[in-house]
Amino acid sequence: MKKKVTAATLLAAKNNQQPQVWLTAYDAGAARMAEEAGVDVLLVGDSLGMVNLGYDTTIPVTLDDMILHTAAVVRGRKNAWVVCDLPFGTYQQSKEQALTSCVKVLQQTGCDAIKLEGGANMLNTITFLSQAGIAVVGHVGFTPQSVKKFGNFKQRAATKAESQHIYADALAIAQAGAVAIVLEHIPSDLAEKITTNITIPTVGIGAGAACDAQVLVWHDVLGLSETIPPFVQPYANLRQDAISAIATWAKDVRNQS
Ligand code: KIV
């Protein structure tokens, strides 16, 4: 039987060069399917807002939205490590605000870790949360909650200066006590350099094959999304399959067959 995944499991996997599989999930059924398929970590991303709640960005997602869906994922999982995203506005104000949000999430959902976006600006908060005994996952590169500041969904680290910032931020986040870090939509050579020089597992999304783990959004892997990011290769075409199945059923209903 598969053992329960922990932060220590993920670190050991990095050190043994065993790539880990992370996938987003937003409900209990998805959690069960992902685990049956061998997924190690279930990330309840605030991508929830875009793929399930119909928003254009992740910004409107609330802590209560995240708690509802994370609790469902926890009910569906057996051994996977479950990570909950802290949504926009629930941790940036102060380290105390971040701790209050984490306590609510951890106590009300039973998840294992929280994820927050940001670099140097989040170091004090990550240290504070880590010292409180919380497993924190960092997130640098393209950070979706800053999309209005970036002005687009394009790859980050377009300049040497930004690339150096992301590199320094990633290493500092590990020093501050994070247990893993998501590297989103950055050049693969930068992700490889971070992965080689950092002490915690890197989790790539659109960051090349050298990361210690890979994560994708459920809807993107399964071809359920209407628009798919340029770095994603869907492994199924479930959106079209669902439309065809529903259309066939609708025809049978109308034929009274
Ligand atoms: O919200 C999310 O799903 C994420 C992943 C894309 C890493 O943060």
PDB file of N, CA, C and O in Angstrom, residues 184-250:
ATOM      1  N   GLU A 184       6.470  29.069 -12.019  1.00  0.00           N
ATOM      2  CA  GLU A 184       5.457  29.107 -13.091  1.00  0.00           C
ATOM      3  C   GLU A 184       5.913  29.966 -14.262  1.00  0.00           C
ATOM      4  O   GLU A 184       6.299  31.128 -14.088  1.00  0.00           O
ATOM      5  N   HIS A 185       5.823  29.360 -15.452  1.00  0.00           N
ATOM      6  CA  HIS A 185       6.011  30.044 -16.737  1.00  0.00           C
ATOM      7  C   HIS A 185       7.265  30.903 -16.767  1.00  0.00           C
ATOM      8  O   HIS A 185       7.210  32.126 -16.973  1.00  0.00           O
ATOM      9  N   ILE A 186       8.396  30.223 -16.571  1.00  0.00           N
ATOM     10  CA  ILE A 186       9.716  30.868 -16.696  1.00  0.00           C
ATOM     11  C   ILE A 186      10.564  30.009 -17.636  1.00  0.00           C
ATOM     12  O   ILE A 186      10.255  28.827 -17.838  1.00  0.00           O
ATOM     13  N   PRO A 187      11.640  30.563 -18.193  1.00  0.00           N
ATOM     14  CA  PRO A 187      12.466  29.770 -19.107  1.00  0.00           C
ATOM     15  C   PRO A 187      13.037  28.525 -18.413  1.00  0.00           C
ATOM     16  O   PRO A 187      13.368  28.565 -17.223  1.00  0.00           O
ATOM     17  N   SER A 188      13.172  27.446 -19.182  1.00  0.00           N
ATOM     18  CA  SER A 188      13.593  26.168 -18.586  1.00  0.00           C
ATOM     19  C   SER A 188      15.017  26.239 -18.039  1.00  0.00           C
ATOM     20  O   SER A 188      15.329  25.572 -17.056  1.00  0.00           O
ATOM     21  N   ASP A 189      15.889  27.069 -18.648  1.00  0.00           N
ATOM     22  CA  ASP A 189      17.266  27.114 -18.113  1.00  0.00           C
ATOM     23  C   ASP A 189      17.295  27.780 -16.737  1.00  0.00           C
ATOM     24  O   ASP A 189      18.062  27.375 -15.857  1.00  0.00           O
ATOM     25  N   LEU A 190      16.425  28.763 -16.531  1.00  0.00           N
ATOM     26  CA  LEU A 190      16.348  29.396 -15.200  1.00  0.00           C
ATOM     27  C   LEU A 190      15.786  28.400 -14.181  1.00  0.00           C
ATOM     28  O   LEU A 190      16.310  28.266 -13.062  1.00  0.00           O
ATOM     29  N   ALA A 191      14.740  27.672 -14.563  1.00  0.00           N
ATOM     30  CA  ALA A 191      14.153  26.679 -13.646  1.00  0.00           C
ATOM     31  C   ALA A 191      15.179  25.603 -13.303  1.00  0.00           C
ATOM     32  O   ALA A 191      15.272  25.153 -12.156  1.00  0.00           O
ATOM     33  N   GLU A 192      15.975  25.231 -14.271  1.00  0.00           N
ATOM     34  CA  GLU A 192      17.000  24.194 -14.025  1.00  0.00           C
ATOM     35  C   GLU A 192      18.065  24.713 -13.056  1.00  0.00           C
ATOM     36  O   GLU A 192      18.477  24.012 -12.135  1.00  0.00           O
ATOM     37  N   LYS A 193      18.454  25.981 -13.265  1.00  0.00           N
ATOM     38  CA  LYS A 193      19.469  26.573 -12.373  1.00  0.00           C
ATOM     39  C   LYS A 193      18.936  26.647 -10.937  1.00  0.00           C
ATOM     40  O   LYS A 193      19.637  26.317  -9.976  1.00  0.00           O
ATOM     41  N   ILE A 194      17.674  27.040 -10.792  1.00  0.00           N
ATOM     42  CA  ILE A 194      17.079  27.107  -9.447  1.00  0.00           C
ATOM     43  C   ILE A 194      17.037  25.689  -8.854  1.00  0.00           C
ATOM     44  O   ILE A 194      17.454  25.467  -7.708  1.00  0.00           O
ATOM     45  N   THR A 195      16.560  24.742  -9.634  1.00  0.00           N
ATOM     46  CA  THR A 195      16.402  23.349  -9.140  1.00  0.00           C
ATOM     47  C   THR A 195      17.738  22.770  -8.679  1.00  0.00           C
ATOM     48  O   THR A 195      17.811  22.088  -7.663  1.00  0.00           O
ATOM     49  N   THR A 196      18.803  23.094  -9.393  1.00  0.00           N
ATOM     50  CA  THR A 196      20.128  22.568  -9.037  1.00  0.00           C
ATOM     51  C   THR A 196      20.641  23.190  -7.748  1.00  0.00           C
ATOM     52  O   THR A 196      21.316  22.531  -6.968  1.00  0.00           O
ATOM     53  N   ASN A 197      20.317  24.453  -7.521  1.00  0.00           N
ATOM     54  CA  ASN A 197      20.961  25.175  -6.410  1.00  0.00           C
ATOM     55  C   ASN A 197      20.092  25.374  -5.184  1.00  0.00           C
ATOM     56  O   ASN A 197      20.558  25.919  -4.183  1.00  0.00           O
ATOM     57  N   ILE A 198      18.869  24.923  -5.221  1.00  0.00           N
ATOM     58  CA  ILE A 198      17.952  25.145  -4.102  1.00  0.00           C
ATOM     59  C   ILE A 198      17.857  23.854  -3.272  1.00  0.00           C
ATOM     60  O   ILE A 198      18.064  22.754  -3.795  1.00  0.00           O
ATOM     61  N   THR A 199      17.527  24.024  -1.979  1.00  0.00           N
ATOM     62  CA  THR A 199      17.502  22.854  -1.083  1.00  0.00           C
ATOM     63  C   THR A 199      16.121  22.198  -1.006  1.00  0.00           C
ATOM     64  O   THR A 199      15.968  21.163  -0.375  1.00  0.00           O
ATOM     65  N   ILE A 200      15.098  22.821  -1.579  1.00  0.00           N
ATOM     66  CA  ILE A 200      13.735  22.275  -1.483  1.00  0.00           C
ATOM     67  C   ILE A 200      13.240  21.893  -2.893  1.00  0.00           C
ATOM     68  O   ILE A 200      13.774  22.390  -3.889  1.00  0.00           O
ATOM     69  N   PRO A 201      12.219  21.029  -2.964  1.00  0.00           N
ATOM     70  CA  PRO A 201      11.729  20.623  -4.289  1.00  0.00           C
ATOM     71  C   PRO A 201      11.131  21.796  -5.085  1.00  0.00           C
ATOM     72  O   PRO A 201      10.394  22.613  -4.532  1.00  0.00           O
ATOM     73  N   THR A 202      11.461  21.824  -6.373  1.00  0.00           N
ATOM     74  CA  THR A 202      10.828  22.783  -7.275  1.00  0.00           C
ATOM     75  C   THR A 202       9.698  22.068  -8.018  1.00  0.00           C
ATOM     76  O   THR A 202       9.826  20.900  -8.372  1.00  0.00           O
ATOM     77  N   VAL A 203       8.622  22.812  -8.238  1.00  0.00           N
ATOM     78  CA  VAL A 203       7.440  22.251  -8.892  1.00  0.00           C
ATOM     79  C   VAL A 203       7.170  23.117 -10.120  1.00  0.00           C
ATOM     80  O   VAL A 203       6.763  24.275  -9.987  1.00  0.00           O
ATOM     81  N   GLY A 204       7.425  22.568 -11.280  1.00  0.00           N
ATOM     82  CA  GLY A 204       7.341  23.392 -12.489  1.00  0.00           C
ATOM     83  C   GLY A 204       5.969  23.356 -13.130  1.00  0.00           C
ATOM     84  O   GLY A 204       5.276  22.328 -13.134  1.00  0.00           O
ATOM     85  N   ILE A 205       5.577  24.504 -13.663  1.00  0.00           N
ATOM     86  CA  ILE A 205       4.399  24.585 -14.537  1.00  0.00           C
ATOM     87  C   ILE A 205       4.803  25.533 -15.659  1.00  0.00           C
ATOM     88  O   ILE A 205       5.023  26.727 -15.436  1.00  0.00           O
ATOM     89  N   GLY A 206       5.023  24.976 -16.831  1.00  0.00           N
ATOM     90  CA  GLY A 206       5.559  25.793 -17.928  1.00  0.00           C
ATOM     91  C   GLY A 206       6.965  26.260 -17.608  1.00  0.00           C
ATOM     92  O   GLY A 206       7.339  27.402 -17.888  1.00  0.00           O
ATOM     93  N   ALA A 207       7.774  25.383 -16.997  1.00  0.00           N
ATOM     94  CA  ALA A 207       9.135  25.766 -16.595  1.00  0.00           C
ATOM     95  C   ALA A 207      10.148  24.692 -16.995  1.00  0.00           C
ATOM     96  O   ALA A 207      11.246  24.635 -16.442  1.00  0.00           O
ATOM     97  N   GLY A 208       9.780  23.833 -17.940  1.00  0.00           N
ATOM     98  CA  GLY A 208      10.722  22.833 -18.439  1.00  0.00           C
ATOM     99  C   GLY A 208      10.729  21.558 -17.618  1.00  0.00           C
ATOM    100  O   GLY A 208      10.088  21.464 -16.570  1.00  0.00           O
ATOM    101  N   ALA A 209      11.511  20.596 -18.123  1.00  0.00           N
ATOM    102  CA  ALA A 209      11.466  19.226 -17.574  1.00  0.00           C
ATOM    103  C   ALA A 209      12.419  19.006 -16.416  1.00  0.00           C
ATOM    104  O   ALA A 209      12.400  17.944 -15.795  1.00  0.00           O
ATOM    105  N   ALA A 210      13.266  19.974 -16.108  1.00  0.00           N
ATOM    106  CA  ALA A 210      14.308  19.725 -15.098  1.00  0.00           C
ATOM    107  C   ALA A 210      13.821  19.900 -13.658  1.00  0.00           C
ATOM    108  O   ALA A 210      14.552  19.562 -12.726  1.00  0.00           O
ATOM    109  N   CYS A 211      12.611  20.398 -13.470  1.00  0.00           N
ATOM    110  CA  CYS A 211      12.125  20.629 -12.094  1.00  0.00           C
ATOM    111  C   CYS A 211      11.951  19.291 -11.372  1.00  0.00           C
ATOM    112  O   CYS A 211      11.811  18.243 -11.995  1.00  0.00           O
ATOM    113  N   ASP A 212      11.948  19.368 -10.029  1.00  0.00           N
ATOM    114  CA  ASP A 212      11.814  18.136  -9.232  1.00  0.00           C
ATOM    115  C   ASP A 212      10.422  17.533  -9.359  1.00  0.00           C
ATOM    116  O   ASP A 212      10.238  16.336  -9.160  1.00  0.00           O
ATOM    117  N   ALA A 213       9.428  18.366  -9.621  1.00  0.00           N
ATOM    118  CA  ALA A 213       8.044  17.901  -9.761  1.00  0.00           C
ATOM    119  C   ALA A 213       7.394  18.736 -10.859  1.00  0.00           C
ATOM    120  O   ALA A 213       7.921  19.780 -11.255  1.00  0.00           O
ATOM    121  N   GLN A 214       6.268  18.253 -11.353  1.00  0.00           N
ATOM    122  CA  GLN A 214       5.491  19.025 -12.330  1.00  0.00           C
ATOM    123  C   GLN A 214       4.080  19.163 -11.809  1.00  0.00           C
ATOM    124  O   GLN A 214       3.557  18.251 -11.152  1.00  0.00           O
ATOM    125  N   VAL A 215       3.458  20.301 -12.077  1.00  0.00           N
ATOM    126  CA  VAL A 215       2.049  20.481 -11.737  1.00  0.00           C
ATOM    127  C   VAL A 215       1.322  21.031 -12.960  1.00  0.00           C
ATOM    128  O   VAL A 215       1.890  21.814 -13.730  1.00  0.00           O
ATOM    129  N   LEU A 216       0.092  20.586 -13.155  1.00  0.00           N
ATOM    130  CA  LEU A 216      -0.765  21.190 -14.175  1.00  0.00           C
ATOM    131  C   LEU A 216      -2.165  21.332 -13.604  1.00  0.00           C
ATOM    132  O   LEU A 216      -2.511  20.707 -12.599  1.00  0.00           O
ATOM    133  N   VAL A 217      -2.924  22.158 -14.261  1.00  0.00           N
ATOM    134  CA  VAL A 217      -4.320  22.370 -13.878  1.00  0.00           C
ATOM    135  C   VAL A 217      -5.153  21.220 -14.469  1.00  0.00           C
ATOM    136  O   VAL A 217      -5.000  20.850 -15.643  1.00  0.00           O
ATOM    137  N   TRP A 218      -5.998  20.639 -13.634  1.00  0.00           N
ATOM    138  CA  TRP A 218      -6.863  19.498 -13.993  1.00  0.00           C
ATOM    139  C   TRP A 218      -7.496  19.681 -15.372  1.00  0.00           C
ATOM    140  O   TRP A 218      -7.417  18.818 -16.250  1.00  0.00           O
ATOM    141  N   HIS A 219      -8.142  20.832 -15.569  1.00  0.00           N
ATOM    142  CA  HIS A 219      -8.882  21.070 -16.807  1.00  0.00           C
ATOM    143  C   HIS A 219      -7.959  21.117 -18.032  1.00  0.00           C
ATOM    144  O   HIS A 219      -8.387  20.791 -19.139  1.00  0.00           O
ATOM    145  N   ASP A 220      -6.718  21.558 -17.827  1.00  0.00           N
ATOM    146  CA  ASP A 220      -5.778  21.651 -18.955  1.00  0.00           C
ATOM    147  C   ASP A 220      -5.276  20.268 -19.360  1.00  0.00           C
ATOM    148  O   ASP A 220      -5.217  19.946 -20.550  1.00  0.00           O
ATOM    149  N   VAL A 221      -4.894  19.435 -18.391  1.00  0.00           N
ATOM    150  CA  VAL A 221      -4.376  18.092 -18.726  1.00  0.00           C
ATOM    151  C   VAL A 221      -5.445  17.282 -19.447  1.00  0.00           C
ATOM    152  O   VAL A 221      -5.140  16.521 -20.367  1.00  0.00           O
ATOM    153  N   LEU A 222      -6.691  17.446 -19.010  1.00  0.00           N
ATOM    154  CA  LEU A 222      -7.760  16.595 -19.546  1.00  0.00           C
ATOM    155  C   LEU A 222      -8.445  17.197 -20.776  1.00  0.00           C
ATOM    156  O   LEU A 222      -9.366  16.607 -21.316  1.00  0.00           O
ATOM    157  N   GLY A 223      -7.983  18.372 -21.206  1.00  0.00           N
ATOM    158  CA  GLY A 223      -8.599  18.997 -22.379  1.00  0.00           C
ATOM    159  C   GLY A 223     -10.013  19.466 -22.085  1.00  0.00           C
ATOM    160  O   GLY A 223     -10.889  19.405 -22.948  1.00  0.00           O
ATOM    161  N   LEU A 224     -10.244  19.923 -20.853  1.00  0.00           N
ATOM    162  CA  LEU A 224     -11.573  20.439 -20.485  1.00  0.00           C
ATOM    163  C   LEU A 224     -11.657  21.958 -20.631  1.00  0.00           C
ATOM    164  O   LEU A 224     -12.741  22.525 -20.606  1.00  0.00           O
ATOM    165  N   SER A 225     -10.490  22.614 -20.750  1.00  0.00           N
ATOM    166  CA  SER A 225     -10.471  24.080 -20.795  1.00  0.00           C
ATOM    167  C   SER A 225     -10.811  24.574 -22.192  1.00  0.00           C
ATOM    168  O   SER A 225     -10.461  23.926 -23.184  1.00  0.00           O
ATOM    169  N   GLU A 226     -11.461  25.744 -22.248  1.00  0.00           N
ATOM    170  CA  GLU A 226     -11.753  26.338 -23.558  1.00  0.00           C
ATOM    171  C   GLU A 226     -10.482  26.915 -24.164  1.00  0.00           C
ATOM    172  O   GLU A 226     -10.262  26.841 -25.358  1.00  0.00           O
ATOM    173  N   THR A 227      -9.633  27.516 -23.322  1.00  0.00           N
ATOM    174  CA  THR A 227      -8.328  27.970 -23.809  1.00  0.00           C
ATOM    175  C   THR A 227      -7.250  27.326 -22.950  1.00  0.00           C
ATOM    176  O   THR A 227      -7.365  27.289 -21.727  1.00  0.00           O
ATOM    177  N   ILE A 228      -6.223  26.848 -23.609  1.00  0.00           N
ATOM    178  CA  ILE A 228      -5.178  26.089 -22.917  1.00  0.00           C
ATOM    179  C   ILE A 228      -3.870  26.871 -23.002  1.00  0.00           C
ATOM    180  O   ILE A 228      -3.515  27.364 -24.076  1.00  0.00           O
ATOM    181  N   PRO A 229      -3.150  27.023 -21.877  1.00  0.00           N
ATOM    182  CA  PRO A 229      -1.888  27.771 -21.922  1.00  0.00           C
ATOM    183  C   PRO A 229      -0.914  27.156 -22.937  1.00  0.00           C
ATOM    184  O   PRO A 229      -0.954  25.938 -23.171  1.00  0.00           O
ATOM    185  N   PRO A 230      -0.032  27.988 -23.515  1.00  0.00           N
ATOM    186  CA  PRO A 230       0.831  27.503 -24.609  1.00  0.00           C
ATOM    187  C   PRO A 230       1.763  26.368 -24.182  1.00  0.00           C
ATOM    188  O   PRO A 230       2.193  25.579 -25.009  1.00  0.00           O
ATOM    189  N   PHE A 231       2.058  26.278 -22.867  1.00  0.00           N
ATOM    190  CA  PHE A 231       3.013  25.254 -22.428  1.00  0.00           C
ATOM    191  C   PHE A 231       2.347  23.922 -22.082  1.00  0.00           C
ATOM    192  O   PHE A 231       3.011  22.986 -21.649  1.00  0.00           O
ATOM    193  N   VAL A 232       1.034  23.819 -22.276  1.00  0.00           N
ATOM    194  CA  VAL A 232       0.327  22.596 -21.868  1.00  0.00           C
ATOM    195  C   VAL A 232       0.076  21.686 -23.057  1.00  0.00           C
ATOM    196  O   VAL A 232      -0.362  22.134 -24.118  1.00  0.00           O
ATOM    197  N   GLN A 233       0.368  20.386 -22.825  1.00  0.00           N
ATOM    198  CA  GLN A 233      -0.041  19.380 -23.805  1.00  0.00           C
ATOM    199  C   GLN A 233      -1.184  18.590 -23.169  1.00  0.00           C
ATOM    200  O   GLN A 233      -0.969  17.834 -22.224  1.00  0.00           O
ATOM    201  N   PRO A 234      -2.433  18.770 -23.665  1.00  0.00           N
ATOM    202  CA  PRO A 234      -3.534  17.998 -23.078  1.00  0.00           C
ATOM    203  C   PRO A 234      -3.365  16.505 -23.375  1.00  0.00           C
ATOM    204  O   PRO A 234      -2.875  16.136 -24.435  1.00  0.00           O
ATOM    205  N   TYR A 235      -3.763  15.664 -22.427  1.00  0.00           N
ATOM    206  CA  TYR A 235      -3.652  14.210 -22.592  1.00  0.00           C
ATOM    207  C   TYR A 235      -5.014  13.577 -22.893  1.00  0.00           C
ATOM    208  O   TYR A 235      -5.139  12.356 -22.899  1.00  0.00           O
ATOM    209  N   ALA A 236      -6.042  14.376 -23.074  1.00  0.00           N
ATOM    210  CA  ALA A 236      -7.371  13.883 -23.441  1.00  0.00           C
ATOM    211  C   ALA A 236      -8.132  15.069 -24.034  1.00  0.00           C
ATOM    212  O   ALA A 236      -7.617  16.195 -24.052  1.00  0.00           O
ATOM    213  N   ASN A 237      -9.349  14.789 -24.516  1.00  0.00           N
ATOM    214  CA  ASN A 237     -10.156  15.859 -25.108  1.00  0.00           C
ATOM    215  C   ASN A 237     -11.553  15.792 -24.486  1.00  0.00           C
ATOM    216  O   ASN A 237     -12.557  15.647 -25.171  1.00  0.00           O
ATOM    217  N   LEU A 238     -11.578  15.864 -23.143  1.00  0.00           N
ATOM    218  CA  LEU A 238     -12.827  15.578 -22.433  1.00  0.00           C
ATOM    219  C   LEU A 238     -13.907  16.627 -22.651  1.00  0.00           C
ATOM    220  O   LEU A 238     -15.088  16.338 -22.513  1.00  0.00           O
ATOM    221  N   ARG A 239     -13.518  17.857 -22.994  1.00  0.00           N
ATOM    222  CA  ARG A 239     -14.535  18.885 -23.231  1.00  0.00           C
ATOM    223  C   ARG A 239     -15.402  18.469 -24.427  1.00  0.00           C
ATOM    224  O   ARG A 239     -16.626  18.477 -24.353  1.00  0.00           O
ATOM    225  N   GLN A 240     -14.706  18.091 -25.515  1.00  0.00           N
ATOM    226  CA  GLN A 240     -15.446  17.682 -26.716  1.00  0.00           C
ATOM    227  C   GLN A 240     -16.230  16.401 -26.445  1.00  0.00           C
ATOM    228  O   GLN A 240     -17.377  16.264 -26.868  1.00  0.00           O
ATOM    229  N   ASP A 241     -15.609  15.460 -25.700  1.00  0.00           N
ATOM    230  CA  ASP A 241     -16.298  14.198 -25.374  1.00  0.00           C
ATOM    231  C   ASP A 241     -17.572  14.485 -24.572  1.00  0.00           C
ATOM    232  O   ASP A 241     -18.618  13.867 -24.805  1.00  0.00           O
ATOM    233  N   ALA A 242     -17.481  15.417 -23.623  1.00  0.00           N
ATOM    234  CA  ALA A 242     -18.649  15.738 -22.784  1.00  0.00           C
ATOM    235  C   ALA A 242     -19.746  16.374 -23.634  1.00  0.00           C
ATOM    236  O   ALA A 242     -20.924  16.000 -23.528  1.00  0.00           O
ATOM    237  N   ILE A 243     -19.354  17.293 -24.514  1.00  0.00           N
ATOM    238  CA  ILE A 243     -20.358  17.963 -25.355  1.00  0.00           C
ATOM    239  C   ILE A 243     -21.056  16.932 -26.241  1.00  0.00           C
ATOM    240  O   ILE A 243     -22.294  16.914 -26.365  1.00  0.00           O
ATOM    241  N   SER A 244     -20.264  16.019 -26.838  1.00  0.00           N
ATOM    242  CA  SER A 244     -20.860  14.998 -27.719  1.00  0.00           C
ATOM    243  C   SER A 244     -21.795  14.097 -26.928  1.00  0.00           C
ATOM    244  O   SER A 244     -22.901  13.772 -27.404  1.00  0.00           O
ATOM    245  N   ALA A 245     -21.369  13.674 -25.723  1.00  0.00           N
ATOM    246  CA  ALA A 245     -22.201  12.771 -24.910  1.00  0.00           C
ATOM    247  C   ALA A 245     -23.514  13.456 -24.538  1.00  0.00           C
ATOM    248  O   ALA A 245     -24.597  12.866 -24.653  1.00  0.00           O
ATOM    249  N   ILE A 246     -23.437  14.710 -24.120  1.00  0.00           N
ATOM    250  CA  ILE A 246     -24.656  15.433 -23.704  1.00  0.00           C
ATOM    251  C   ILE A 246     -25.571  15.649 -24.910  1.00  0.00           C
ATOM    252  O   ILE A 246     -26.796  15.482 -24.824  1.00  0.00           O
ATOM    253  N   ALA A 247     -24.957  15.964 -26.060  1.00  0.00           N
ATOM    254  CA  ALA A 247     -25.761  16.193 -27.268  1.00  0.00           C
ATOM    255  C   ALA A 247     -26.476  14.905 -27.684  1.00  0.00           C
ATOM    256  O   ALA A 247     -27.644  14.934 -28.095  1.00  0.00           O
ATOM    257  N   THR A 248     -25.791  13.759 -27.558  1.00  0.00           N
ATOM    258  CA  THR A 248     -26.407  12.475 -27.920  1.00  0.00           C
ATOM    259  C   THR A 248     -27.568  12.174 -26.979  1.00  0.00           C
ATOM    260  O   THR A 248     -28.658  11.772 -27.404  1.00  0.00           O
ATOM    261  N   TRP A 249     -27.349  12.405 -25.688  1.00  0.00           N
ATOM    262  CA  TRP A 249     -28.415  12.163 -24.697  1.00  0.00           C
ATOM    263  C   TRP A 249     -29.602  13.100 -24.963  1.00  0.00           C
ATOM    264  O   TRP A 249     -30.767  12.680 -24.966  1.00  0.00           O
ATOM    265  N   ALA A 250     -29.297  14.377 -25.272  1.00  0.00           N
ATOM    266  CA  ALA A 250     -30.365  15.352 -25.524  1.00  0.00           C
ATOM    267  C   ALA A 250     -31.211  14.914 -26.732  1.00  0.00           C
ATOM    268  O   ALA A 250     -32.440  15.029 -26.734  1.00  0.00           O
TER     269      ALA A 250
END
